[in-house]
Coordinates of C-alpha atoms in Angstrom, one line a residue:
M997 CA 70.2 -58.8 17.1
S998 CA 67.7 -55.8 18.6
Y999 CA 64.6 -55.0 17.5
Q1000 CA 65.7 -51.4 16.7
A1001 CA 68.3 -52.9 14.7
V1002 CA 66.1 -55.3 12.6
T1003 CA 63.5 -52.6 12.4
S1004 CA 66.6 -49.8 10.7
R1005 CA 67.7 -52.9 8.3
V1006 CA 64.0 -53.2 6.9
S1007 CA 63.7 -49.9 6.6
E1008 CA 66.8 -49.3 4.4
E1009 CA 66.0 -52.5 2.3
E1010 CA 62.6 -50.6 1.7
Q1011 CA 64.2 -47.5 0.6
D1012 CA 66.5 -49.1 -1.6
L1013 CA 63.7 -50.6 -3.0
Y1014 CA 61.8 -47.7 -3.4
E1015 CA 64.6 -46.0 -5.1
I1016 CA 65.1 -49.0 -7.3
K1017 CA 61.4 -48.8 -8.5
N1018 CA 61.9 -45.2 -9.2
A1019 CA 65.0 -45.5 -10.9
A1020 CA 63.3 -48.4 -13.4
E1021 CA 60.0 -46.0 -14.2
F1022 CA 62.4 -42.9 -14.8
Y1023 CA 64.5 -45.4 -17.5
R1024 CA 60.9 -46.3 -18.8
V1025 CA 59.9 -43.2 -18.9
N1026 CA 62.6 -42.1 -21.0
R1027 CA 62.9 -45.2 -23.0
V1028 CA 66.5 -45.6 -21.9
P1029 CA 66.8 -49.6 -21.9
E1030 CA 65.2 -49.2 -25.7
Q1031 CA 67.7 -46.9 -26.9
I1032 CA 70.7 -48.5 -25.1
E1033 CA 69.6 -51.6 -26.8
G1034 CA 69.1 -50.0 -30.2
A1035 CA 72.9 -48.5 -29.7
L1036 CA 74.3 -52.1 -29.0
N1037 CA 72.4 -53.6 -31.9
E1038 CA 74.0 -51.1 -34.3
L1039 CA 77.3 -50.8 -32.8
F1040 CA 77.6 -54.5 -33.2
L1041 CA 75.9 -54.2 -36.8
H1042 CA 78.9 -51.5 -37.6
K1043 CA 81.7 -52.6 -35.6
P1044 CA 83.5 -49.6 -35.8
R1045 CA 87.0 -49.0 -35.0
D1046 CA 86.6 -46.4 -32.4
V1047 CA 84.0 -48.0 -30.0
H1048 CA 83.3 -45.3 -28.0
G1049 CA 83.5 -42.6 -30.4
Y1050 CA 80.5 -44.3 -32.3
L1051 CA 78.3 -44.6 -29.0
A1052 CA 79.1 -40.8 -28.4
N1053 CA 77.6 -39.8 -32.2
Y1054 CA 74.8 -42.5 -31.3
F1055 CA 73.8 -40.7 -28.1
A1056 CA 74.3 -37.3 -29.5
N1057 CA 71.7 -37.8 -31.8
L1058 CA 69.0 -38.2 -29.5
A1059 CA 70.2 -35.3 -27.3
A1060 CA 67.8 -32.3 -26.3
P1061 CA 67.6 -29.7 -29.1
P1062 CA 70.5 -26.9 -28.2
R1063 CA 68.7 -23.8 -26.4
I1064 CA 69.6 -20.4 -25.8
N1065 CA 71.1 -20.2 -22.0
R1066 CA 72.4 -16.9 -21.4
L1067 CA 73.9 -13.6 -23.4
R1068 CA 77.1 -11.9 -22.6
G1069 CA 77.5 -8.3 -24.2
R1070 CA 80.5 -6.4 -23.5
E1071 CA 82.2 -3.4 -25.1
V1072 CA 84.8 -3.6 -27.5
Y1073 CA 86.7 -0.8 -29.7
D1074 CA 86.5 -1.1 -33.5
T1075 CA 89.3 -0.6 -36.0
R1076 CA 89.0 3.1 -35.8
G1077 CA 89.6 3.3 -31.6
Q1078 CA 85.6 4.1 -31.3
L1079 CA 83.8 2.5 -28.7
S1080 CA 81.2 -0.5 -29.8
I1081 CA 79.6 -3.8 -28.2
E1082 CA 80.0 -7.5 -29.2
V1083 CA 77.4 -10.2 -28.1
E1084 CA 78.5 -13.8 -27.6
V1085 CA 75.6 -16.5 -27.2
F1086 CA 76.1 -19.4 -25.0
C1087 CA 73.7 -22.4 -25.3
I1088 CA 73.2 -25.6 -23.4
V1089 CA 74.6 -28.5 -25.8
S1090 CA 74.1 -32.0 -23.9
N1091 CA 73.6 -30.7 -20.8
K1092 CA 76.6 -28.5 -20.8
E1093 CA 77.2 -24.9 -21.7
K1094 CA 79.2 -23.9 -24.4
S1095 CA 79.5 -20.6 -25.9
I1096 CA 78.5 -20.7 -29.4
S1097 CA 79.1 -17.6 -31.5
S1098 CA 79.8 -14.2 -31.4
A1099 CA 79.0 -10.6 -33.5
A1100 CA 78.6 -7.4 -33.7
V1101 CA 77.1 -4.7 -36.6
S1102 CA 77.9 -1.2 -37.5
S1103 CA 76.4 1.6 -35.7
L1104 CA 75.2 4.8 -37.1
F1105 CA 77.0 6.8 -34.3
G1106 CA 80.3 8.7 -35.8
S1107 CA 79.5 7.5 -39.0
K1108 CA 78.9 11.0 -40.5
E1109 CA 79.9 14.2 -39.6
S1110 CA 78.1 15.6 -36.5
S1111 CA 77.3 19.1 -35.4
L1112 CA 78.4 18.0 -32.0
D1113 CA 82.0 18.4 -31.3
W1114 CA 84.1 15.2 -30.9
R1115 CA 83.7 15.1 -27.3
A1116 CA 80.2 15.5 -27.2
Q1117 CA 80.0 12.6 -29.8
S1118 CA 82.2 10.5 -28.1
Q1119 CA 80.0 10.7 -25.2
E1120 CA 76.8 9.9 -26.8
R1121 CA 78.5 7.2 -28.7
A1122 CA 79.5 5.7 -25.0
D1123 CA 76.1 6.3 -23.6
H1124 CA 74.5 4.5 -26.7
V1125 CA 77.2 1.8 -26.3
M1126 CA 76.5 1.4 -22.7
T1127 CA 72.8 1.2 -22.9
A1128 CA 73.0 -1.7 -25.6
V1129 CA 75.6 -3.4 -23.3
Q1130 CA 72.8 -3.7 -20.0
W1131 CA 69.9 -4.1 -22.7
I1132 CA 71.9 -7.3 -23.7
N1133 CA 73.2 -8.7 -20.3
E1134 CA 69.8 -8.2 -18.5
P1135 CA 66.4 -7.6 -20.7
L1136 CA 67.1 -9.7 -23.6
N1137 CA 69.2 -12.0 -21.8
N1138 CA 66.1 -13.0 -19.5
M1139 CA 63.8 -12.9 -22.7
L1140 CA 65.7 -15.2 -25.1
K1141 CA 66.8 -17.8 -22.2
D1142 CA 65.5 -20.9 -23.5
Q1143 CA 64.8 -20.0 -26.8
N1144 CA 65.8 -22.3 -29.8
P1145 CA 68.9 -20.5 -31.5
C1146 CA 67.4 -22.0 -34.8
D1147 CA 64.4 -20.4 -34.7
Q1148 CA 65.8 -16.8 -36.4
S1149 CA 62.3 -15.6 -36.8
E1150 CA 60.9 -16.4 -33.4
V1151 CA 64.1 -14.7 -31.9
D1152 CA 64.0 -11.4 -34.5
H1153 CA 60.3 -11.1 -33.5
A1154 CA 60.8 -10.8 -29.8
L1155 CA 63.8 -8.7 -30.7
S1156 CA 62.1 -6.4 -32.7
N1157 CA 58.7 -6.1 -30.0
F1158 CA 61.6 -5.4 -27.3
F1159 CA 62.7 -2.4 -29.3
M1160 CA 59.6 -1.2 -30.8
A1161 CA 58.6 -1.4 -26.8
R1162 CA 61.4 1.0 -26.0
Y1163 CA 60.9 3.6 -28.8
L1164 CA 57.3 4.2 -27.9
E1165 CA 58.5 4.7 -24.0
E1166 CA 61.4 7.0 -25.5
K1167 CA 58.9 9.0 -27.3
D1168 CA 56.1 9.4 -25.0
I1169 CA 59.1 11.0 -22.7
R1170 CA 59.7 13.2 -25.1
N1171 CA 56.4 14.4 -26.3
R1172 CA 55.4 14.9 -22.2
E1173 CA 58.8 16.9 -21.9
E1174 CA 57.9 18.7 -25.3
E1175 CA 54.4 19.7 -23.8
E1176 CA 55.5 20.7 -20.7
S1177 CA 58.5 23.0 -22.0
H1178 CA 55.2 24.4 -24.4
S1179 CA 58.0 24.5 -27.7
P1180 CA 56.6 26.2 -30.3
N1181 CA 58.7 24.5 -33.1
E1182 CA 58.3 21.2 -32.5
S1183 CA 55.6 19.0 -32.9
E1184 CA 56.9 15.8 -32.6
A1185 CA 59.4 13.6 -30.5
V1186 CA 63.1 13.7 -31.6
L1187 CA 65.5 11.4 -29.4
P1188 CA 68.5 12.5 -28.1
S1189 CA 71.1 10.7 -30.3
A1190 CA 69.5 12.1 -33.4
P1191 CA 71.1 15.1 -35.0
S1192 CA 69.6 18.7 -35.4
A1193 CA 67.0 18.4 -38.5
Q1194 CA 68.6 22.1 -40.2
A1195 CA 64.9 22.1 -41.3
K1196 CA 63.7 25.1 -39.6
D1197 CA 63.4 28.9 -41.6
K1198 CA 64.3 27.3 -45.2
R1199 CA 64.0 29.7 -48.1
T1200 CA 64.8 29.3 -52.0
V1201 CA 67.6 30.8 -54.0
D1202 CA 68.9 34.0 -52.8
K1203 CA 67.1 37.0 -54.8
G1204 CA 69.9 39.1 -55.3
K1205 CA 71.9 36.2 -57.7
K1206 CA 70.4 35.5 -61.1
S1207 CA 69.3 32.1 -61.6
N1208 CA 68.2 30.1 -64.9
T1209 CA 64.8 28.7 -63.1
S1210 CA 62.3 30.1 -61.8
E1211 CA 61.9 30.2 -58.1
K1212 CA 59.8 27.4 -56.8
P1213 CA 58.7 26.7 -53.3
F1214 CA 61.6 24.7 -51.9
P1215 CA 61.0 21.3 -50.5
P1216 CA 61.8 21.1 -46.3
A1217 CA 64.2 18.5 -44.9
E1218 CA 62.4 15.4 -44.0
P1219 CA 62.6 15.2 -39.7
P1220 CA 65.7 12.9 -39.0
E1221 CA 65.1 9.3 -38.1
P1222 CA 66.2 9.0 -34.5
V1223 CA 68.4 6.3 -33.3
L1224 CA 67.4 5.4 -30.0
P1225 CA 70.4 4.5 -27.5
G1226 CA 70.7 1.3 -27.3
S1227 CA 69.6 -0.3 -30.6
L1228 CA 72.6 -1.4 -31.5
A1229 CA 72.2 -4.2 -29.4
I1230 CA 68.9 -5.5 -31.6
G1231 CA 71.2 -6.0 -34.5
S1232 CA 73.9 -7.6 -32.8
V1233 CA 72.2 -10.0 -30.9
S1234 CA 70.2 -11.3 -34.2
V1235 CA 73.3 -11.8 -35.9
A1236 CA 74.9 -13.4 -33.3
V1237 CA 72.2 -15.9 -33.1
A1238 CA 72.1 -16.3 -36.8
R1239 CA 75.6 -17.1 -36.4
T1240 CA 75.1 -19.4 -33.7
G1241 CA 72.2 -21.6 -35.3
A1242 CA 74.5 -21.9 -38.6
Q1243 CA 77.0 -23.5 -36.5
L1244 CA 74.8 -25.9 -34.3
Q1245 CA 73.0 -26.9 -37.9
G1246 CA 76.8 -27.7 -38.8
L1247 CA 75.9 -24.9 -42.2
P1248 CA 78.1 -21.9 -43.1
L1249 CA 76.1 -18.4 -42.7
Y1250 CA 75.5 -18.0 -46.2
G1251 CA 73.8 -21.3 -46.3
Y1252 CA 71.8 -20.8 -43.5
I1253 CA 71.1 -17.4 -44.4
A1254 CA 69.7 -18.8 -47.9
A1255 CA 67.6 -21.2 -45.8
L1256 CA 66.1 -18.7 -44.1
K1257 CA 65.4 -16.7 -47.2
N1258 CA 64.2 -19.7 -49.5
G1259 CA 62.7 -22.1 -47.3
E1260 CA 65.5 -24.5 -48.0
T1261 CA 69.4 -24.2 -48.9
P1262 CA 69.6 -23.6 -52.4
T1263 CA 71.7 -26.2 -54.9
Q1264 CA 73.8 -23.3 -56.3
F1265 CA 75.0 -20.2 -55.7
Y1266 CA 76.4 -16.9 -57.1
I1267 CA 78.7 -14.6 -55.6
P1268 CA 77.5 -11.0 -55.8
V1269 CA 79.5 -8.6 -58.0
S1270 CA 81.9 -6.4 -55.7
L1271 CA 81.6 -3.0 -55.9
V1272 CA 84.7 -1.3 -55.1
T1273 CA 85.2 2.2 -53.7
L1274 CA 88.6 3.5 -55.7
L1275 CA 88.2 6.9 -54.8
S1276 CA 86.9 9.7 -52.3
C1277 CA 86.4 13.6 -53.0
G1278 CA 83.4 14.5 -50.9
K1279 CA 83.1 16.8 -48.0
T1280 CA 85.6 15.2 -45.7
S1281 CA 88.2 15.0 -48.1
A1282 CA 90.5 18.1 -48.6
G1283 CA 90.0 19.4 -51.5
K1284 CA 87.1 21.9 -52.6
L1285 CA 85.0 19.2 -54.4
S1286 CA 82.0 17.9 -51.9
L1287 CA 79.7 16.3 -54.7
L1288 CA 81.6 13.3 -54.9
E1289 CA 81.6 11.2 -52.0
E1290 CA 82.9 8.1 -53.8
I1291 CA 83.7 6.7 -57.1
I1292 CA 83.1 3.1 -57.3
L1293 CA 84.4 0.8 -59.8
I1294 CA 82.0 -1.5 -61.2
P1295 CA 83.4 -4.6 -62.4
K1296 CA 82.4 -6.8 -65.5
A1297 CA 80.0 -9.5 -64.2
G1298 CA 81.6 -13.0 -64.2
Q1299 CA 84.9 -12.2 -62.9
R1300 CA 86.4 -13.6 -59.8
V1301 CA 87.0 -11.5 -56.7
K1302 CA 90.6 -12.1 -56.5
Q1303 CA 90.7 -10.6 -60.4
I1304 CA 88.7 -7.8 -59.3
I1305 CA 90.8 -6.6 -56.3
T1306 CA 94.0 -7.1 -58.5
M1307 CA 92.5 -5.2 -61.3
T1308 CA 91.5 -2.3 -58.5
L1309 CA 95.0 -2.3 -56.7
E1310 CA 97.1 -1.8 -59.7
L1311 CA 94.2 1.0 -61.0
Q1312 CA 94.7 2.8 -57.9
K1313 CA 98.7 2.1 -58.2
E1314 CA 98.4 3.9 -61.3
M1315 CA 96.4 6.7 -60.4
M1316 CA 98.7 7.5 -57.3
R1317 CA 101.7 7.8 -59.9
I1318 CA 99.9 9.9 -62.3
M1319 CA 99.1 12.4 -59.5
N1320 CA 102.8 12.0 -58.0
T1321 CA 104.4 12.5 -61.5
S1322 CA 102.4 15.2 -63.3
T1323 CA 100.2 18.3 -62.0
K1324 CA 98.0 17.8 -64.8
A1325 CA 95.4 15.9 -62.6
G1326 CA 95.1 19.1 -60.4
A1327 CA 95.4 16.8 -57.1
T1328 CA 98.0 18.0 -54.3
Q1329 CA 97.4 15.3 -52.2
A1330 CA 95.9 12.0 -51.5
T1331 CA 94.9 10.3 -47.7
L1332 CA 93.3 7.2 -46.6
H1333 CA 89.4 8.2 -46.3
D1334 CA 87.1 6.0 -43.8
S1335 CA 85.2 3.8 -46.8
G1336 CA 89.2 2.5 -46.8
A1337 CA 89.7 4.3 -50.7
P1338 CA 92.3 7.5 -51.5
A1339 CA 90.8 10.7 -50.4
V1340 CA 92.1 13.2 -53.3
S1341 CA 91.9 16.6 -53.4
Y1342 CA 90.0 17.9 -56.3
E1343 CA 88.0 21.0 -57.0
R1344 CA 85.8 19.3 -59.8
P1345 CA 83.8 16.6 -60.6
E1346 CA 85.7 16.2 -63.8
Q1347 CA 89.3 16.0 -62.4
P1348 CA 88.9 12.5 -60.9
L1349 CA 87.0 10.9 -63.9
D1350 CA 89.6 12.0 -66.1
L1351 CA 92.1 10.9 -63.6
I1352 CA 90.9 7.4 -63.8
A1353 CA 90.3 7.6 -67.7
E1354 CA 94.1 8.3 -68.1
A1355 CA 95.0 5.3 -65.3
C1356 CA 92.4 2.8 -67.4
I1357 CA 94.3 4.1 -70.5
N1358 CA 97.5 3.3 -69.6
L1359 CA 96.7 0.0 -68.3
G1360 CA 95.0 -1.1 -71.3
L1361 CA 91.6 -1.3 -69.2
A1362 CA 88.6 -0.6 -71.2
L1363 CA 86.8 1.8 -69.4
G1364 CA 83.3 1.2 -70.4
T1365 CA 83.3 -2.2 -71.5
E1366 CA 85.9 -4.1 -68.4
I1367 CA 84.9 -1.7 -66.1
H1368 CA 82.2 0.7 -65.4
L1369 CA 81.7 3.5 -62.7
A1370 CA 79.1 4.8 -60.1
L1371 CA 79.2 7.7 -58.4
N1372 CA 77.8 8.3 -54.7
C1373 CA 76.9 11.6 -54.6
D1374 CA 75.5 11.5 -51.1
A1375 CA 73.5 15.0 -52.0
H1376 CA 71.9 15.2 -49.3
E1377 CA 74.5 16.0 -47.2
L1378 CA 75.4 19.0 -49.3
M1379 CA 72.2 21.1 -48.9
D1380 CA 72.8 24.5 -47.9
F1381 CA 69.4 25.2 -46.3
S1382 CA 69.9 28.8 -46.0
K1383 CA 70.1 29.4 -49.5
G1384 CA 68.0 26.4 -50.8
K1385 CA 71.0 25.2 -52.7
Y1386 CA 73.4 21.9 -52.6
E1387 CA 77.3 23.2 -52.1
V1388 CA 78.6 20.5 -55.0
A1389 CA 82.2 22.3 -54.0
T1390 CA 83.4 25.1 -51.7
G1391 CA 81.3 28.4 -53.0
V1392 CA 79.7 26.9 -55.6
L1393 CA 76.0 26.2 -55.0
K1394 CA 73.8 24.4 -57.3
S1395 CA 70.0 24.4 -57.4
P1396 CA 68.3 20.9 -57.4
D1397 CA 67.7 21.9 -61.4
E1398 CA 70.8 23.0 -62.0
L1399 CA 72.4 20.0 -60.1
V1400 CA 70.4 17.4 -62.3
D1401 CA 71.9 19.4 -65.6
M1402 CA 74.9 18.9 -64.0
Y1403 CA 74.5 14.9 -63.9
Q1404 CA 73.6 15.2 -67.1
T1405 CA 76.5 16.5 -68.6
L1406 CA 78.8 14.3 -66.5
V1407 CA 76.9 11.3 -67.9
S1408 CA 77.1 12.3 -71.3
K1409 CA 80.6 13.0 -71.1
Y1410 CA 81.2 10.0 -69.1
P1411 CA 79.4 7.1 -70.3
A1412 CA 81.3 4.8 -68.2
V1413 CA 79.1 6.2 -65.5
V1414 CA 76.2 3.8 -65.4
A1415 CA 74.5 4.3 -61.4
L1416 CA 74.4 7.5 -59.4
I1417 CA 73.5 6.4 -56.0
N1418 CA 71.7 9.5 -53.6
P1419 CA 72.0 12.4 -56.4
L1420 CA 69.5 14.1 -54.8
R1421 CA 67.6 14.6 -51.5
R1422 CA 64.7 12.5 -50.7
E1423 CA 62.3 15.5 -51.0
D1424 CA 63.5 16.7 -54.2
I1425 CA 60.5 14.3 -55.9
V1426 CA 60.2 16.7 -58.8
Q1427 CA 64.1 16.6 -59.8
W1428 CA 64.5 12.6 -59.3
E1429 CA 61.7 12.4 -62.4
K1430 CA 63.2 15.2 -63.9
L1431 CA 67.0 13.1 -63.5
S1432 CA 65.0 9.8 -64.9
N1433 CA 63.8 11.0 -67.8
V1434 CA 67.0 12.6 -69.3
I1435 CA 69.6 10.0 -68.1
G1436 CA 67.5 7.0 -67.1
D1437 CA 68.1 5.3 -70.5
S1438 CA 71.8 5.0 -69.8
C1439 CA 72.5 5.4 -66.1
S1440 CA 70.9 3.5 -62.8
L1441 CA 69.9 5.5 -60.1
L1442 CA 69.9 4.2 -56.7
F1443 CA 68.4 5.2 -53.5
D1444 CA 69.4 4.6 -49.4
V1445 CA 66.5 2.6 -48.4
T1446 CA 68.0 1.9 -44.9
Y1447 CA 65.3 3.5 -43.2
K1448 CA 62.7 3.8 -45.6
A1449 CA 62.4 0.4 -46.4
K1450 CA 58.7 0.4 -47.1
A1451 CA 58.4 3.8 -48.7
L1452 CA 57.2 4.1 -52.2
P1453 CA 60.4 4.8 -54.5
H1454 CA 60.9 7.5 -56.9
L1455 CA 60.2 7.7 -60.0
G1456 CA 63.1 6.6 -62.0
V1457 CA 64.7 4.3 -59.3
R1458 CA 66.2 1.2 -59.9
G1459 CA 68.0 0.0 -57.3
H1460 CA 68.4 0.5 -53.6
I1461 CA 71.4 0.5 -50.9
L1462 CA 70.5 -1.3 -47.8
K1463 CA 73.1 -1.3 -45.1
H1464 CA 72.8 -3.5 -41.8
T1465 CA 72.7 -1.2 -38.8
D1466 CA 71.8 -1.0 -35.1
E1467 CA 67.6 -2.2 -35.1
M1468 CA 67.9 -4.1 -38.4
T1469 CA 67.5 -7.8 -37.7
V1470 CA 68.7 -10.4 -40.2
S1471 CA 64.9 -11.1 -40.6
D1472 CA 64.4 -7.4 -41.8
L1473 CA 67.4 -8.0 -44.2
V1474 CA 65.3 -11.2 -45.9
R1475 CA 61.9 -9.5 -45.9
I1476 CA 63.3 -6.1 -47.5
T1477 CA 65.5 -8.0 -49.5
S1478 CA 62.7 -10.3 -50.8
E1479 CA 60.4 -7.3 -51.3
H1480 CA 62.7 -5.5 -53.5
Q1481 CA 64.3 -8.8 -55.3
G1482 CA 66.8 -7.9 -57.7
S1483 CA 67.1 -4.5 -57.2
V1484 CA 69.3 -4.1 -53.7
L1485 CA 72.6 -3.5 -53.4
L1486 CA 74.1 -4.2 -50.1
G1487 CA 76.4 -1.6 -48.8
T1488 CA 78.3 -1.1 -45.7
T1489 CA 78.3 1.5 -43.5
Y1490 CA 81.6 3.8 -43.2
S1491 CA 82.1 2.6 -39.6
E1492 CA 82.6 -1.1 -39.0
P1493 CA 82.5 -1.9 -35.1
C1494 CA 85.4 -4.9 -36.0
S1495 CA 86.4 -7.4 -38.3
S1496 CA 83.6 -9.6 -38.8
D1497 CA 83.2 -11.4 -42.0
S1498 CA 79.2 -12.1 -41.0
F1499 CA 78.7 -9.3 -44.1
S1500 CA 80.0 -11.1 -46.8
D1501 CA 77.9 -14.7 -45.8
I1502 CA 74.8 -12.7 -45.1
A1503 CA 75.2 -10.7 -48.7
V1504 CA 75.6 -14.3 -50.7
G1505 CA 73.3 -15.8 -48.4
L1506 CA 70.3 -13.4 -49.5
G1507 CA 71.5 -13.9 -53.2
L1508 CA 72.0 -10.2 -54.1
D1509 CA 73.6 -9.2 -57.1
Y1510 CA 76.0 -6.3 -55.9
V1511 CA 77.6 -6.2 -52.6
K1512 CA 79.8 -2.9 -51.8
L1513 CA 82.3 -3.4 -49.1
G1514 CA 84.4 -0.2 -49.3
G1515 CA 87.9 0.3 -50.2
L1516 CA 90.8 -2.0 -50.3
S1517 CA 92.2 -0.9 -46.9
G1518 CA 91.9 -1.6 -43.5
A1519 CA 91.0 -4.8 -41.5
E1520 CA 87.5 -4.5 -41.1
R1521 CA 87.2 -4.2 -44.5
M1522 CA 89.7 -6.6 -46.2
T1523 CA 88.4 -9.0 -43.9
K1524 CA 85.0 -9.0 -45.7
Y1525 CA 87.0 -9.3 -49.6
N1526 CA 88.7 -12.8 -47.7
R1527 CA 85.7 -13.9 -46.5
L1528 CA 84.2 -13.4 -50.0
I1529 CA 87.5 -15.3 -51.6
S1530 CA 86.4 -17.9 -49.5
I1531 CA 83.1 -18.5 -50.0
E1532 CA 84.0 -18.3 -54.0
E1533 CA 86.6 -21.4 -53.5
E1534 CA 84.5 -23.2 -51.5
L1535 CA 81.2 -23.1 -53.8
A1536 CA 83.4 -23.8 -56.7
Q1537 CA 85.3 -26.4 -55.0
Q1538 CA 81.4 -28.3 -54.3
G1539 CA 80.6 -27.3 -58.2
I1540 CA 77.5 -25.3 -56.6
L1541 CA 79.4 -22.2 -57.9
V1542 CA 77.3 -20.5 -60.8
S1543 CA 78.4 -17.4 -63.4
K1544 CA 76.5 -14.4 -63.7
E1545 CA 78.1 -13.5 -66.4
K1546 CA 75.8 -14.8 -69.1
H1547 CA 72.9 -13.1 -67.1
P1548 CA 74.0 -9.3 -66.2
P1549 CA 72.9 -7.9 -62.5
P1550 CA 69.7 -5.5 -63.4
L1551 CA 72.1 -2.3 -63.3
F1552 CA 73.1 -3.6 -66.8
N1553 CA 69.9 -2.6 -68.9
E1554 CA 70.0 -3.3 -72.7
N1555 CA 70.8 0.0 -73.3
L1556 CA 74.0 -0.7 -71.8
Q1557 CA 75.7 -2.5 -75.4
K1558 CA 75.2 0.6 -77.0
Q1559 CA 76.6 3.0 -74.0
S1560 CA 79.9 0.6 -73.9
T1561 CA 80.4 1.5 -77.6
T1562 CA 80.2 4.7 -76.9
A1563 CA 82.5 4.5 -74.3
E1564 CA 85.2 3.0 -76.4
R1565 CA 85.0 5.3 -78.6
H1566 CA 85.3 8.3 -76.3
L1567 CA 88.7 6.3 -75.0
S1568 CA 89.6 6.1 -78.6
D1569 CA 89.5 9.6 -79.2
K1570 CA 91.1 11.0 -76.0
A1571 CA 93.9 8.6 -76.6

């Protein structure tokens, strides 16, 4: 053998020895021999039938915690055919990338009437969605890479900081543009996606008309809350990460949310009372009446979700039968509203309430005892700023004080009405106090705090409506509902992005007293109702479902017993 061959062979042996030493050091540092020895000892001790399955589970428990590897945002169409987004979370689990979960949340675009025509509104929404997709696939993807998907607080903090930085950038750009244009009427930046304020040149009631109230300065509308294009990505990513964390921990989403709020998973749960939209008579309905955006059924506490749905469907069928067979109700047509409830054509607010009362009598339902009603007035949408009055019906205008008197008359005539939602504009502070003084003992006043969660509540407001939209994170929901403990009602927006059931889990996990899912039509709503039923059955099977029948939710104050007795007497008189 030549000298060169011998040298080569020695070099190879040295190299092999070096690699063996490195391997041994690698195994030692990572405690591989100890873990293998432990696995073999446990294996022999338990002698499982599936040896390799047992070993797989043993080592899976030793694996590094999952980390977010990437996000994928994509455009999808919601159930109304509008563009929205879906975000998917991919994690590294046991050295492999896995798609863990996906989610989407509602967008404010298209949920209400807009001054833009439908083409401009569609383009605006498309730009909003496109920006959101770009945020998800680029900066948010990079920002959340290697984050722990089970650390919801950290993820949401990063998302909120990202949103605020973009918001301030956009506001600064708009401020500079306004300064350059020397606009004399605008002092604050309004983002391009926000509708026009309609708050210029406000006037009091027409001088030529008689009024039973003295003229008062008309409070101008607050500037509209801007919607930052792309903000839809924030809420969607937050929910998707929450779903991911729940799945990785082997928890249902409602249990995961409850643990976030309470610090640990509760030993008992209760199902929020489902408030179901019975009718819609608002501005988008065919009739002249605009005041009642929604008439909402409030079931008696303690009923199962299936019972509530069955009762509501029977009531709606009876109302449709009455409208189809008689002209007494005054309705000429009924269509399906975006809320998932029948939209009826009426001229006066008493007409739909009389219809419901008649249907309840026919079915033997005790209106005011078994069921109550809430009226979603959506008053801020009814203001005619040129006249300083609310247009409650086509050609029928009411001053803020006159509207208060109208509510007092309605609640007095229909004592089953125990809640008014957004009965006045936020700016009508004096009238909020007046309304509380005249009906507050028998009727709860509820206010939407989706954007003004930190604002001081008006006098008399007993409950708050909160919707999960756009930039609102799961941590925001936890914080707001904790600050307003026992007084928050979680409600859906009119436009739901997809048939996601996360909303029901969130409501249960937050421990809310009420949840408003809309009417009983449309896949996006029924998916949520079905999920609520599934959660209820699951909790009942586990023996951890608690009924709230003995402890009614806060909308039902001590005066409700007197009110229920009055309502029964009222129905007996009508019968």
